[in-house]
Every structure is written in structure tokens, then in C-alpha cells.
Coordinates of C-alpha atoms and ligand atoms in Angstrom, one line a residue:
Chain F
M1 CA 67.6 26.4 -1.8
S2 CA 64.8 23.9 -1.4
F3 CA 63.5 23.3 2.1
A4 CA 63.0 19.8 3.5
L5 CA 59.6 20.9 4.6
A6 CA 57.8 24.1 3.8
L7 CA 54.4 25.1 5.1
E8 CA 53.1 28.2 3.3
N9 CA 50.2 30.3 4.5
I10 CA 48.5 27.4 6.2
T11 CA 45.0 28.0 7.5
C12 CA 43.0 25.2 9.2
T13 CA 39.4 25.7 10.0
F14 CA 37.5 22.9 11.8
V15 CA 33.8 22.7 11.1
S16 CA 31.5 21.0 13.6
R17 CA 29.9 17.9 12.3
E18 CA 26.6 18.6 13.9
D19 CA 26.3 22.2 12.9
R20 CA 28.1 23.5 9.8
A21 CA 27.9 27.0 11.1
V22 CA 30.0 26.3 14.1
R23 CA 33.6 26.7 13.0
Y24 CA 36.9 27.1 14.7
T25 CA 40.0 28.4 13.0
A26 CA 42.8 26.7 14.9
V27 CA 45.7 27.9 12.7
K28 CA 45.7 31.0 10.4
D29 CA 48.1 32.0 7.8
T30 CA 51.1 30.2 9.1
T31 CA 54.3 29.9 7.2
L32 CA 57.1 27.6 8.5
S33 CA 60.0 26.1 6.7
V34 CA 62.7 23.7 7.8
A35 CA 66.0 23.4 6.0
P36 CA 67.6 19.9 5.4
G37 CA 69.3 18.9 8.6
E38 CA 67.8 21.6 10.6
F39 CA 66.3 21.1 14.1
V40 CA 63.4 23.4 14.7
S41 CA 61.5 23.5 17.9
V42 CA 57.9 24.9 18.0
V43 CA 56.6 26.2 21.3
G44 CA 53.2 27.6 22.0
P45 CA 50.5 27.6 24.7
T46 CA 48.4 24.5 25.1
G47 CA 45.5 24.2 22.6
C48 CA 47.0 26.7 20.2
G49 CA 47.3 24.3 17.2
K50 CA 50.7 22.7 17.4
T51 CA 49.4 19.2 16.8
T52 CA 47.2 20.5 14.0
L53 CA 50.2 22.0 12.3
L54 CA 52.2 18.8 12.6
N55 CA 49.3 16.8 11.2
V56 CA 49.3 19.1 8.2
A57 CA 53.0 18.5 7.7
A58 CA 52.5 14.7 8.0
G59 CA 49.8 14.8 5.3
L60 CA 47.2 13.4 7.7
L61 CA 45.2 16.6 7.7
E62 CA 44.4 18.7 4.6
P63 CA 44.7 22.4 5.4
S64 CA 41.7 24.6 4.5
T65 CA 44.1 26.8 2.5
G66 CA 47.8 26.9 1.9
K67 CA 50.5 24.7 0.5
V68 CA 52.8 22.1 1.8
S69 CA 55.9 21.1 0.0
V70 CA 58.5 18.4 0.9
F71 CA 61.9 18.7 -0.7
G72 CA 60.5 21.1 -3.2
E73 CA 57.6 18.9 -4.3
P74 CA 53.9 19.6 -3.3
L75 CA 52.6 17.1 -0.8
A76 CA 49.7 14.9 -1.8
G77 CA 48.5 12.4 0.7
I78 CA 50.7 10.9 3.4
N79 CA 54.2 12.4 3.8
T80 CA 56.2 9.3 3.1
R81 CA 59.5 11.0 3.8
A82 CA 58.5 11.9 7.4
G83 CA 58.4 9.9 10.6
Y84 CA 55.8 11.0 13.1
L85 CA 56.0 10.6 16.9
F86 CA 52.5 11.1 18.1
Q87 CA 51.5 13.0 21.3
S88 CA 49.0 10.3 22.4
E89 CA 49.2 6.5 22.5
A90 CA 49.8 5.2 19.0
L91 CA 51.2 1.7 19.4
M92 CA 49.2 -1.2 18.2
P93 CA 48.0 -2.8 21.4
W94 CA 47.8 -6.3 19.8
R95 CA 51.5 -6.3 19.0
N96 CA 54.3 -6.6 21.5
A97 CA 57.1 -4.1 21.8
L98 CA 59.4 -5.8 19.3
D99 CA 56.7 -6.3 16.7
N100 CA 55.6 -2.7 17.1
I101 CA 59.1 -1.5 16.4
T102 CA 59.5 -3.7 13.4
A103 CA 56.1 -3.0 11.9
G104 CA 57.3 -0.4 9.4
L105 CA 60.0 -2.7 8.1
E106 CA 57.5 -5.4 7.7
F107 CA 55.2 -3.1 5.7
R108 CA 58.2 -2.5 3.4
G109 CA 58.5 -6.2 2.8
L110 CA 61.8 -6.9 4.5
E111 CA 62.6 -10.5 5.5
A112 CA 61.9 -11.6 9.0
R113 CA 65.5 -12.3 9.9
E114 CA 66.5 -8.8 8.8
Y115 CA 63.8 -6.8 10.5
L116 CA 64.1 -8.8 13.8
E117 CA 67.8 -8.1 13.9
K118 CA 67.3 -4.4 13.4
G119 CA 64.3 -4.4 15.8
N120 CA 66.3 -6.0 18.6
D121 CA 69.1 -3.6 18.0
W122 CA 66.7 -0.6 18.4
L123 CA 65.1 -2.2 21.4
R124 CA 68.5 -2.1 23.1
R125 CA 69.2 1.4 21.9
V126 CA 66.1 2.7 23.6
G127 CA 67.0 0.8 26.8
L128 CA 64.3 -1.9 26.5
G129 CA 66.5 -4.9 25.8
G130 CA 64.5 -7.3 27.9
F131 CA 61.0 -6.0 27.2
G132 CA 60.6 -7.1 23.5
D133 CA 57.8 -9.5 24.3
R134 CA 55.7 -7.2 26.4
Y135 CA 52.5 -5.8 25.1
P136 CA 52.0 -2.0 25.3
H137 CA 49.6 -2.3 28.3
Q138 CA 52.3 -4.1 30.2
L139 CA 54.8 -1.2 29.7
S140 CA 55.0 2.1 31.6
G141 CA 54.1 5.3 29.8
G142 CA 57.7 6.3 29.4
M143 CA 58.6 2.8 28.0
R144 CA 55.8 3.1 25.5
K145 CA 57.1 6.5 24.3
R146 CA 60.5 4.9 23.8
V147 CA 59.0 2.0 21.8
S148 CA 57.3 4.7 19.6
L149 CA 60.6 6.5 19.2
A150 CA 62.3 3.3 18.1
Q151 CA 59.4 2.5 15.8
T152 CA 59.8 5.7 14.0
L153 CA 63.6 6.0 13.9
I154 CA 64.1 2.4 12.7
L155 CA 62.7 3.6 9.3
D156 CA 65.4 6.3 9.1
P157 CA 63.0 9.1 7.9
Q158 CA 64.5 12.2 6.3
I159 CA 62.1 14.4 8.3
L160 CA 61.2 13.7 11.9
L161 CA 58.0 15.2 13.3
M162 CA 57.9 15.0 17.1
D163 CA 54.9 16.0 19.1
E164 CA 55.9 16.5 22.7
P165 CA 57.7 13.2 22.7
F166 CA 59.3 13.4 26.1
S167 CA 56.6 15.2 28.2
A168 CA 55.5 11.8 29.8
L169 CA 59.0 11.0 31.0
D170 CA 60.6 11.8 34.3
V171 CA 63.3 14.5 34.4
Q172 CA 66.3 12.1 34.4
T173 CA 65.0 9.8 31.7
R174 CA 64.0 12.8 29.7
Q175 CA 67.4 14.3 29.8
L176 CA 68.9 10.9 28.8
M177 CA 66.5 10.7 25.9
E178 CA 67.1 14.3 24.8
N179 CA 70.9 13.7 24.7
E180 CA 70.3 10.4 22.9
L181 CA 68.1 12.3 20.3
L182 CA 70.8 14.9 19.8
E183 CA 73.4 12.3 19.3
L184 CA 71.3 10.4 16.8
W185 CA 70.5 13.6 15.1
S186 CA 74.1 14.8 14.8
A187 CA 75.3 11.5 13.5
N188 CA 72.8 11.5 10.7
R189 CA 71.2 15.0 10.3
K190 CA 67.5 14.8 9.7
S191 CA 65.2 17.7 9.5
V192 CA 63.4 17.8 12.8
V193 CA 60.2 19.6 13.9
F194 CA 60.1 19.2 17.6
I195 CA 56.9 20.4 19.4
T196 CA 57.0 21.1 23.1
H197 CA 55.4 23.1 25.9
D198 CA 58.8 23.4 27.5
L199 CA 60.8 26.4 26.4
E200 CA 64.0 25.2 28.1
E201 CA 63.8 21.9 26.2
A202 CA 63.1 23.8 23.0
I203 CA 66.2 26.0 23.4
A204 CA 68.5 23.2 24.6
L205 CA 67.7 21.0 21.5
A206 CA 67.1 23.3 18.6
D207 CA 68.8 25.4 15.9
R208 CA 65.7 27.5 15.8
V209 CA 62.8 28.1 18.1
V210 CA 59.4 29.2 16.6
V211 CA 56.9 30.7 19.0
L212 CA 53.2 30.4 18.3
S213 CA 50.5 32.7 19.5
A214 CA 47.6 31.5 21.5
G215 CA 44.5 30.3 19.6
P216 CA 42.2 30.8 17.8
A217 CA 43.9 31.8 14.6
T218 CA 47.3 30.7 15.8
H219 CA 50.3 32.0 13.9
P220 CA 54.0 32.4 14.6
I221 CA 54.9 35.5 16.6
G222 CA 58.6 34.9 16.9
D223 CA 61.5 33.0 15.3
Y224 CA 64.7 32.8 17.2
R225 CA 68.0 31.4 16.0
I226 CA 69.7 29.5 18.8
D227 CA 73.4 30.2 18.3
I228 CA 74.7 28.0 21.2
P229 CA 77.5 25.8 19.8
R230 CA 77.1 22.0 19.5
P231 CA 77.6 19.4 20.7
R232 CA 75.4 20.3 23.6
D233 CA 74.6 18.4 26.8
V234 CA 71.0 19.3 27.6
A235 CA 71.7 19.4 31.4
E236 CA 74.8 21.6 31.1
V237 CA 73.6 23.9 28.4
R238 CA 71.0 25.4 30.7
L239 CA 73.8 27.0 32.7
V240 CA 75.4 28.7 29.6
P241 CA 75.0 32.5 29.8
R242 CA 73.7 32.7 26.2
F243 CA 71.0 30.1 27.1
I244 CA 69.8 32.2 29.9
E245 CA 69.8 35.3 27.7
L246 CA 67.8 33.6 24.9
H247 CA 65.4 32.1 27.5
R248 CA 64.7 35.5 28.9
E249 CA 64.2 37.0 25.5
I250 CA 61.8 34.3 24.2
W251 CA 59.9 34.0 27.5
H252 CA 59.3 37.7 27.4
A253 CA 57.7 37.3 24.0
M254 CA 55.7 34.2 25.0
K255 CA 54.4 35.2 28.4
D256 CA 51.4 37.2 27.3
E257 CA 50.4 34.4 24.9
V258 CA 50.6 31.7 27.5
L259 CA 48.5 33.8 29.8
K260 CA 46.0 34.4 27.0
G261 CA 45.8 30.7 26.2
Y262 CA 45.4 29.8 29.8
A263 CA 42.6 32.3 30.3
Q264 CA 40.8 31.0 27.2
Q265 CA 40.8 27.5 28.6
L266 CA 39.4 28.6 31.9
Q267 CA 36.3 30.1 30.2
Chain Z
M1 CA 44.2 -14.2 41.3
R2 CA 42.0 -16.3 43.4
S3 CA 43.9 -18.7 45.6
S4 CA 43.5 -22.4 44.7
S5 CA 41.8 -23.3 48.0
S6 CA 38.9 -20.9 47.6
N7 CA 38.8 -22.1 44.0
L8 CA 38.3 -25.6 45.2
A9 CA 35.5 -24.3 47.6
L10 CA 33.9 -22.7 44.6
R11 CA 33.9 -26.0 42.6
F12 CA 32.5 -27.8 45.6
W13 CA 29.5 -25.4 45.9
Q14 CA 28.9 -25.6 42.2
A15 CA 28.9 -29.4 42.3
L16 CA 26.6 -29.4 45.4
I17 CA 24.0 -27.3 43.5
L18 CA 24.1 -29.7 40.6
V19 CA 23.6 -32.7 42.9
G20 CA 20.9 -30.8 44.9
V21 CA 18.9 -30.1 41.7
F22 CA 19.0 -33.7 40.6
A23 CA 18.1 -34.9 44.1
A24 CA 15.2 -32.6 44.3
W25 CA 14.1 -33.7 40.9
H26 CA 14.3 -37.3 41.9
L27 CA 12.4 -36.8 45.2
L28 CA 9.6 -34.8 43.6
T29 CA 9.0 -37.2 40.7
A30 CA 9.8 -40.8 41.7
P31 CA 6.5 -42.5 42.4
G32 CA 5.9 -43.5 46.0
I33 CA 8.5 -41.3 47.7
L34 CA 6.3 -38.3 48.4
P35 CA 2.7 -38.6 49.5
P36 CA 0.3 -37.4 46.8
I37 CA 0.2 -33.6 47.3
Y38 CA -0.6 -32.1 44.0
F39 CA -1.2 -35.1 41.7
D40 CA -3.6 -37.9 42.8
D41 CA -2.0 -40.4 40.5
P42 CA 1.7 -41.1 41.6
H43 CA 2.6 -41.7 37.9
R44 CA 1.4 -38.3 36.8
A45 CA 4.5 -36.3 37.9
P46 CA 7.1 -38.6 36.2
F47 CA 4.9 -38.6 33.1
L48 CA 5.1 -34.8 32.9
F49 CA 8.6 -34.1 34.4
G50 CA 10.5 -37.3 33.8
E51 CA 12.7 -39.1 36.3
P52 CA 16.4 -38.4 36.6
L53 CA 17.4 -42.0 37.0
K54 CA 15.6 -43.0 33.8
V55 CA 17.0 -40.0 32.0
F56 CA 20.5 -41.0 33.0
S57 CA 19.9 -44.6 32.0
R58 CA 18.6 -43.4 28.7
I59 CA 21.8 -41.4 28.2
W60 CA 23.8 -44.4 29.2
V61 CA 22.0 -46.6 26.7
W62 CA 22.6 -44.0 24.0
F63 CA 26.3 -43.8 24.5
A64 CA 27.0 -47.4 25.4
G65 CA 24.8 -48.7 22.6
G66 CA 26.4 -46.2 20.2
D67 CA 23.0 -44.9 18.8
I68 CA 23.6 -41.4 19.7
Y69 CA 26.9 -40.8 17.9
R70 CA 25.4 -40.5 14.4
H71 CA 22.9 -37.9 15.6
L72 CA 25.5 -36.0 17.6
W73 CA 27.8 -36.0 14.6
V74 CA 25.0 -34.5 12.4
T75 CA 24.2 -31.8 14.9
L76 CA 27.9 -31.1 15.4
V77 CA 28.5 -30.7 11.6
E78 CA 25.5 -28.5 11.2
T79 CA 26.5 -26.3 14.2
L80 CA 30.1 -26.0 13.1
L81 CA 29.3 -25.2 9.5
A82 CA 26.7 -22.6 10.5
F83 CA 29.2 -21.1 12.9
V84 CA 32.1 -20.9 10.5
I85 CA 30.1 -19.7 7.5
G86 CA 28.2 -17.2 9.6
T87 CA 31.3 -15.9 11.3
V88 CA 33.3 -15.5 8.1
A89 CA 30.5 -13.8 6.3
G90 CA 29.8 -11.5 9.2
L91 CA 33.4 -10.6 9.5
A92 CA 33.8 -9.9 5.8
M93 CA 30.5 -7.9 5.5
G94 CA 31.2 -6.1 8.8
I95 CA 34.7 -4.9 7.7
W96 CA 33.5 -4.0 4.2
L97 CA 30.5 -1.9 5.4
A98 CA 32.5 -0.3 8.2
L99 CA 35.1 0.9 5.6
A100 CA 32.6 2.0 3.0
P101 CA 30.4 4.7 4.6
T102 CA 28.2 5.2 1.5
A103 CA 27.4 1.5 1.1
S104 CA 26.8 1.3 4.8
A105 CA 24.3 4.2 4.6
I106 CA 22.5 2.7 1.7
F107 CA 22.2 -0.8 3.3
D108 CA 21.4 0.5 6.8
P109 CA 17.6 0.2 6.8
Y110 CA 17.7 -3.3 5.2
I111 CA 20.2 -4.6 7.7
K112 CA 18.1 -3.3 10.5
A113 CA 15.0 -4.9 9.0
L114 CA 16.7 -8.3 8.5
N115 CA 18.0 -8.2 12.0
A116 CA 14.6 -7.2 13.5
M117 CA 12.9 -10.1 11.7
P118 CA 12.4 -13.3 13.8
R119 CA 14.6 -15.3 11.5
V120 CA 13.5 -18.7 12.7
I121 CA 10.4 -18.2 10.5
L122 CA 12.8 -18.6 7.6
A123 CA 13.1 -22.3 8.3
P124 CA 10.2 -23.4 6.1
I125 CA 11.6 -21.5 3.2
F126 CA 15.0 -23.1 3.7
F127 CA 13.4 -26.5 3.7
V128 CA 11.9 -25.7 0.4
W129 CA 15.2 -24.4 -1.0
F130 CA 17.7 -26.8 0.5
G131 CA 15.6 -29.9 1.4
L132 CA 15.4 -31.7 4.7
G133 CA 19.1 -32.5 4.9
I134 CA 22.0 -30.7 6.5
A135 CA 22.0 -27.6 4.3
S136 CA 18.7 -26.2 5.5
K137 CA 19.8 -26.3 9.1
V138 CA 23.1 -24.7 8.3
A139 CA 21.3 -22.0 6.4
L140 CA 19.1 -21.3 9.5
G141 CA 22.1 -21.2 11.8
V142 CA 24.0 -18.9 9.4
T143 CA 21.2 -16.3 9.5
L144 CA 21.4 -16.3 13.3
V145 CA 25.2 -16.2 13.6
F146 CA 25.8 -13.8 10.8
F147 CA 24.1 -10.7 12.3
I148 CA 25.6 -11.0 15.8
V149 CA 29.1 -11.2 14.3
F150 CA 28.4 -8.6 11.7
F151 CA 27.3 -6.0 14.2
N152 CA 30.2 -6.6 16.5
V153 CA 32.8 -6.4 13.7
Y154 CA 31.2 -3.3 12.3
Q155 CA 31.4 -1.7 15.7
G156 CA 35.0 -2.9 16.2
V157 CA 36.3 -1.6 12.9
R158 CA 34.7 1.8 13.5
E159 CA 36.2 2.1 17.0
V160 CA 39.8 1.6 15.9
S161 CA 41.8 4.4 17.5
P162 CA 42.4 7.1 14.9
V163 CA 45.8 7.7 16.3
V164 CA 46.9 4.1 15.9
L165 CA 45.5 4.2 12.4
A166 CA 47.4 7.4 11.6
N167 CA 50.6 6.0 13.1
V168 CA 50.4 2.8 11.0
R169 CA 49.7 4.8 7.9
M170 CA 52.8 7.0 8.7
L171 CA 54.8 3.8 9.1
G172 CA 54.0 3.1 5.4
A173 CA 51.2 0.5 5.5
S174 CA 49.2 0.1 2.3
P175 CA 45.4 -0.1 2.5
K176 CA 45.7 -3.9 2.3
Q177 CA 48.2 -3.9 5.2
L178 CA 46.0 -1.6 7.2
L179 CA 43.2 -4.2 6.8
R180 CA 45.5 -7.1 7.9
Y181 CA 47.5 -5.4 10.6
V182 CA 45.0 -2.9 12.1
Y183 CA 41.3 -3.5 11.2
L184 CA 41.3 -7.3 11.5
P185 CA 43.1 -7.5 14.9
S186 CA 41.1 -4.7 16.3
A187 CA 37.8 -6.3 15.1
M188 CA 38.9 -9.7 16.5
S189 CA 38.5 -8.6 20.1
W190 CA 34.9 -7.6 19.3
V191 CA 34.4 -10.8 17.3
F192 CA 35.4 -12.9 20.2
A193 CA 33.1 -11.1 22.5
S194 CA 30.3 -12.2 20.1
L195 CA 31.5 -15.7 19.4
H196 CA 30.1 -17.1 22.7
N197 CA 26.7 -16.0 21.6
A198 CA 27.3 -17.1 18.1
V199 CA 28.1 -20.6 19.1
G200 CA 24.9 -20.8 21.1
L201 CA 22.9 -19.5 18.1
A202 CA 24.5 -21.8 15.6
F203 CA 23.4 -24.6 17.9
V204 CA 19.9 -23.2 18.1
G205 CA 19.7 -23.1 14.3
A206 CA 20.8 -26.7 14.0
V207 CA 18.5 -28.1 16.7
V208 CA 15.4 -26.0 15.8
G209 CA 16.0 -26.9 12.2
E210 CA 16.1 -30.6 13.1
Y211 CA 13.1 -30.3 15.2
L212 CA 11.1 -28.8 12.4
G213 CA 11.9 -31.4 9.9
S214 CA 14.7 -33.9 9.5
S215 CA 15.6 -37.6 9.8
E216 CA 18.7 -37.4 12.0
G217 CA 20.3 -35.2 14.7
V218 CA 19.6 -34.7 18.3
G219 CA 16.7 -32.4 17.6
Y220 CA 15.2 -35.2 15.6
L221 CA 15.6 -37.6 18.6
I222 CA 13.8 -35.2 20.8
L223 CA 11.0 -34.7 18.3
Q224 CA 10.5 -38.5 18.0
A225 CA 10.4 -39.0 21.7
E226 CA 8.0 -36.2 22.1
G227 CA 5.7 -37.9 19.6
V228 CA 5.4 -41.0 21.8
F229 CA 5.2 -38.9 25.1
D230 CA 8.6 -40.3 26.2
I231 CA 9.5 -37.4 28.4
N232 CA 12.6 -39.0 29.8
T233 CA 14.2 -39.2 26.4
V234 CA 13.3 -35.5 25.7
F235 CA 15.1 -34.6 28.9
A236 CA 18.0 -36.9 28.0
G237 CA 18.3 -35.1 24.7
I238 CA 18.2 -31.7 26.4
L239 CA 20.9 -32.7 28.8
V240 CA 23.2 -34.0 26.1
L241 CA 22.7 -30.8 24.1
T242 CA 23.5 -28.7 27.1
V243 CA 26.8 -30.5 27.8
F244 CA 27.6 -30.4 24.1
A245 CA 27.0 -26.6 24.0
L246 CA 29.2 -26.1 27.1
V247 CA 32.0 -28.0 25.4
L248 CA 31.8 -25.8 22.3
D249 CA 31.8 -22.7 24.4
W250 CA 34.8 -23.9 26.2
V251 CA 36.6 -24.4 22.9
V252 CA 35.8 -20.8 22.0
T253 CA 37.2 -19.7 25.4
L254 CA 40.4 -21.6 24.7
A255 CA 40.8 -20.0 21.3
E256 CA 40.1 -16.6 22.8
K257 CA 42.8 -17.1 25.5
R258 CA 45.3 -18.1 22.8
L259 CA 44.6 -15.3 20.3
M260 CA 43.7 -12.5 22.6
G261 CA 46.7 -12.7 25.0
W262 CA 47.5 -9.1 24.3
Q263 CA 44.4 -7.7 26.0
P264 CA 44.8 -6.1 29.3
R265 CA 43.0 -8.0 32.1
S266 CA 42.3 -6.5 35.5
G267 CA 44.3 -7.7 38.4
E268 CA 47.3 -9.4 37.0
T269 CA 49.5 -9.1 40.0
E270 CA 50.2 -12.3 42.0
R271 CA 49.2 -12.4 45.6
I272 CA 51.7 -14.3 47.7
Ligands
ATP1 N1 39.2 17.6 14.7 C1 38.9 18.7 15.3 N2 37.7 19.3 15.3 C2 37.5 20.5 15.9 N3 38.4 21.2 16.6 C3 39.7 20.7 16.7 C4 40.0 19.4 16.1 N4 41.3 19.2 16.3 C5 41.7 20.2 17.0 N5 40.8 21.1 17.3 C6 40.9 22.4 18.0 O1 42.0 23.0 17.5 C7 42.8 23.6 18.5 C8 44.2 23.2 18.4 O2 44.3 21.8 18.7 P1 45.8 21.1 18.8 O3 45.5 19.7 19.1 O4 46.5 21.4 17.5 O5 46.4 21.9 20.0 P2 47.9 21.7 20.6 O6 48.6 23.0 20.4 O7 48.5 20.5 20.1 O8 47.6 21.5 22.1 P3 48.4 20.7 23.2 O9 49.7 21.5 23.5 O10 47.5 20.7 24.4 O11 48.7 19.4 22.7 C9 42.1 23.2 19.8 O12 41.4 24.3 20.3 C10 41.2 22.1 19.4 O13 40.0 22.1 20.2
MG2 MG1 49.1 18.7 20.8

């Protein structure tokens, strides 16, 4: 079977620009594959190299060693079959919400009538119906995240790379968005790599949870199949006995790494 | 937002200062008002510093008689041409060098040298190359405008947020589209910051060029008046030029407001 996305023995070493001798190996020898239609969550302590790994998968960062393949073909340059939801602000500040959402369709040469119709539709789907003409700085952090989500999903990518997409949202909105994401995903199964700090979120959403070690030289230390039946409701699933069991098991494996990562950041 | 009544007060004080300056000028120069303090001859002060009433009547004669329009037009054309050519060239060159690190590294010392050079000294060369007509003034203005726009654009393009850039690339933009949808709009905010200076410098290029050698333009009027020690006409020319520059600056501000509406401004809440 060919994977939608396969990272094989990826190592990323950053070299300081000022001093070539100063180097930092963020990710070492990491192998991660995602089957078509599979939802994989990646959890790991802060600063361990999750974003780095996702950048490699997106084709934005060339790994020092290792191979990336997308639907069986080696990746060269930008991963055109993937949509990427960035962790930090990524909207164009000079375009309003609607124009940001439709940007990808514009790049593909669609006609204005067509992309505006789709754009307005997505604006409503992310709950921003009346906010199309607002510029990013006039939206709240959560609203901007939703614009980003619509901007990515409107292109209907086969692979969805999401970097802590909901961490800026309040708990209620977050659960709404998580359920919305699950619904969108089950209607049209994309391969998803979902990065989060939050183990509960990871378990509630995913088919598989991959746990990364603390940096430097981050690598996966656990890979758990989440056999909780779908459809799930992210609020209710947290009360299912199997959820609690899995949570305890994964947390047990993670705890030391989280403490390690935290201790490193304090230094 | 400032309330409209305090805005009105502001305008009042501004107008008062203007009136005050002209009144002081009048008092200090009109012969026979002040006893001789510094100059023994009462006509010495107006000879050196002009008289506001005569300056205004000079301006009145210019505009009512229609003499000035031809000269203003020439200066305007020179300024606008220098402004447009310099801005477009600065924009193109700035974007190109910002996106081509090798070329930028090669040209770096030469650009620094050209920028450090007092470029007004190029005027005689331009007179030789382009003659005494409009072209030499435009060339002088262009050399002044170009660098200020160039450096701002260069900076603007390099400061594009890498995340925004990565996002737009992931959304499928081609290199050409990156230029049009990311680099240009991002550079524009820096360009507008420099355009106020650029307008002023285009103007300097035109007037200094006229002053150094020409047969029309406001700079030429000033030069002529100076030749016959007609200080009132010199001041009249300076006043007209100042108002003219303010109008151009105001046009830039209008364009900026229209094109840069997306930029966050502080304090956008309404106070009731
Ligand atoms: N361009 C870079 N140059 C040097 N070091 C880098 C670079 N990018 C990332 N790093 C380092 O690599 C490590 C991993 O960074 P990364 O952004 O992938 O962490 P993360 O797991 O996404 O963290 P968080 O959960 O806080 O977002 C960090 O220690 C960071 O300092
Ligand atoms: Mg990160």
C-alpha cells in the first residue's frame, strides 16, 4: 500500500548563521507515515520539533537527511497536494477575510464570480458570515484562525497539515471547531497530520497518536491506535472508559518527556 | 479620535501662528513703523528681508495677470516626471535586488557610494547631457527620488513575514503571483512611508535644476528676481513653492489613505 505521506529517517540539523560550528539537531531519525484517509495526531513537549517536522512534510524545509514521499512519489519542492494550517499568523494583512480565503482559488485562475461564491460559502461555514470585509488586524485571534482554516480547506487538499490550529481558541469554540473538523473530515476523508500540545484533543480526534520525545534529537517514542468508534463528539468522548484508559497509558509514556522538555527550556 | 471642537481649536492656533508670523514680519520690516534699532537706514530691512504686503501683491499680480501659470506648469511637470520615474525605477530595482541576494551583494558598495555622493553636483553633467530644458531637471529629481524609494522597497521586501510567504506558497502561488500578491503589497507600505520625502526631493530637483540654468519655471523666476535684488519676488516665489509642495504632499496622503486602508492604526474606537 502506498502512503499518502511518508517521512523516512528524517533528520533536521539547524546550523547557526553566525557560527557554522553551532548546530542543533531538532529532529533525528524520525519515520512517520500517514495512510490515505487517516487522521494522525502528533503530540510532544514544546520546542521538540513538531513544527519542523511539519515543514518538512510541506516541502518548505529540506531535511538534512531522509526521504519524503507523497502518494508514493518523492517530494521535490512544495508539497502541492497538502494544505498547511500554520501555528503563527499567516494571513495576508493587506487582504480582507474574504480575499484571504479566496486567494488560493485566485492563484489557480478561477473566475471571480466562481471563487467569490465559494469564498462566501466558506466564510459562513466557519461562522464569519458578516466579517468578509474585515482586515486581519480587525479580527480576533480565534477569528483569524478560522479564516486560515477556510483558506486552506477551500482548496480541498488531499493531505491536511495542521499545526496546533485550535490552541488560540476558547474551550467552547474549540470544541465546536473540533467537531466541525471531524464532520468535514468524515464527509471527505483526507489524510490529516494534526499537531497539538493537548493529549486529550489528540485522542479525541485521531485514529492514531504519535508521541515525540523531548528535544534535541526528537524522535517518536510511541505510536498508539485509538480504537474509539466514530462518529465521535469531542466533548462526550472524553467520558468514554476507553478514552480514559488510553489517556492514562499515553500520558504515562509522555510524562517524563514533558518534564524533560520543560526542564531544558528553564535552563 | 479627537473631538471636532478641540480640532477646531487646533486649527485656530495654527492660523494664529501664521498670522502672527506675517504680522511680526510686517512690523519688523515696513519702513517707519519701528524706530531705527539695528539699521540706520529705514529701507535697509525691507531691502534684505522683503515686505509681506509687497510679497502678497507680487503673488496677486502673478496669479491675476496669469504670468505664473506657465512657470508653475513647467515646475509641476518636472516634479511629477521625476517623482514617477524615480519611484517606479526605485520600486523595480528595490524588488529585484531584494529578491536576488547575489546581485545585491555585488552591487552593494556601488549603491552605497552613489547614495553617499551629494547628487546635486550631477546637475552640470545633466545640463551637458540633456540640455537646459525639462529633461535635465527631471534627471536631477530622479537621482534624488530613486534612492529613497529604492532603500525603502528593499527593506520592505526583505521584511515580508516568512510565515505569510510560506502560506501563500502553500496556497499555490507561482513566483509571479508571489511578486504581485505578497512582495508588492508588502513593499507598498514602505514605499508610502518614503513618498512624502520623495515628493519633496522631486521638487528640490526641479527647482534647484531651474535655478542652476533654465528659461522657465518657478526656480527661474527666483533666479531672475535675485539678479536684480528684488527680494520681494524671491520671497513670493518661495511662498508659492511651499504651498505647491504642501498640495503635492496632501495628494500623496490621499492616495495613501485610499491604498493603505488595511493597515492597523492606533485608537480606532469611537469616543462618545
Ligand atoms: N530556523 C531555525 N534555526 C535554528 N533552530 C531552529 C530553527 N527552527 C527551529 N529551531 C529549533 O528547533 C527546535 C524545534 O522547533 P519547532 O518549532 O519545531 O518546535 P515545536 O515542537 O513546534 O514547538 P512548539 O510546540 O512550542 O510550537 C527548537 O529548539 C527550535 O529552537
Ligand atoms: Mg510549533
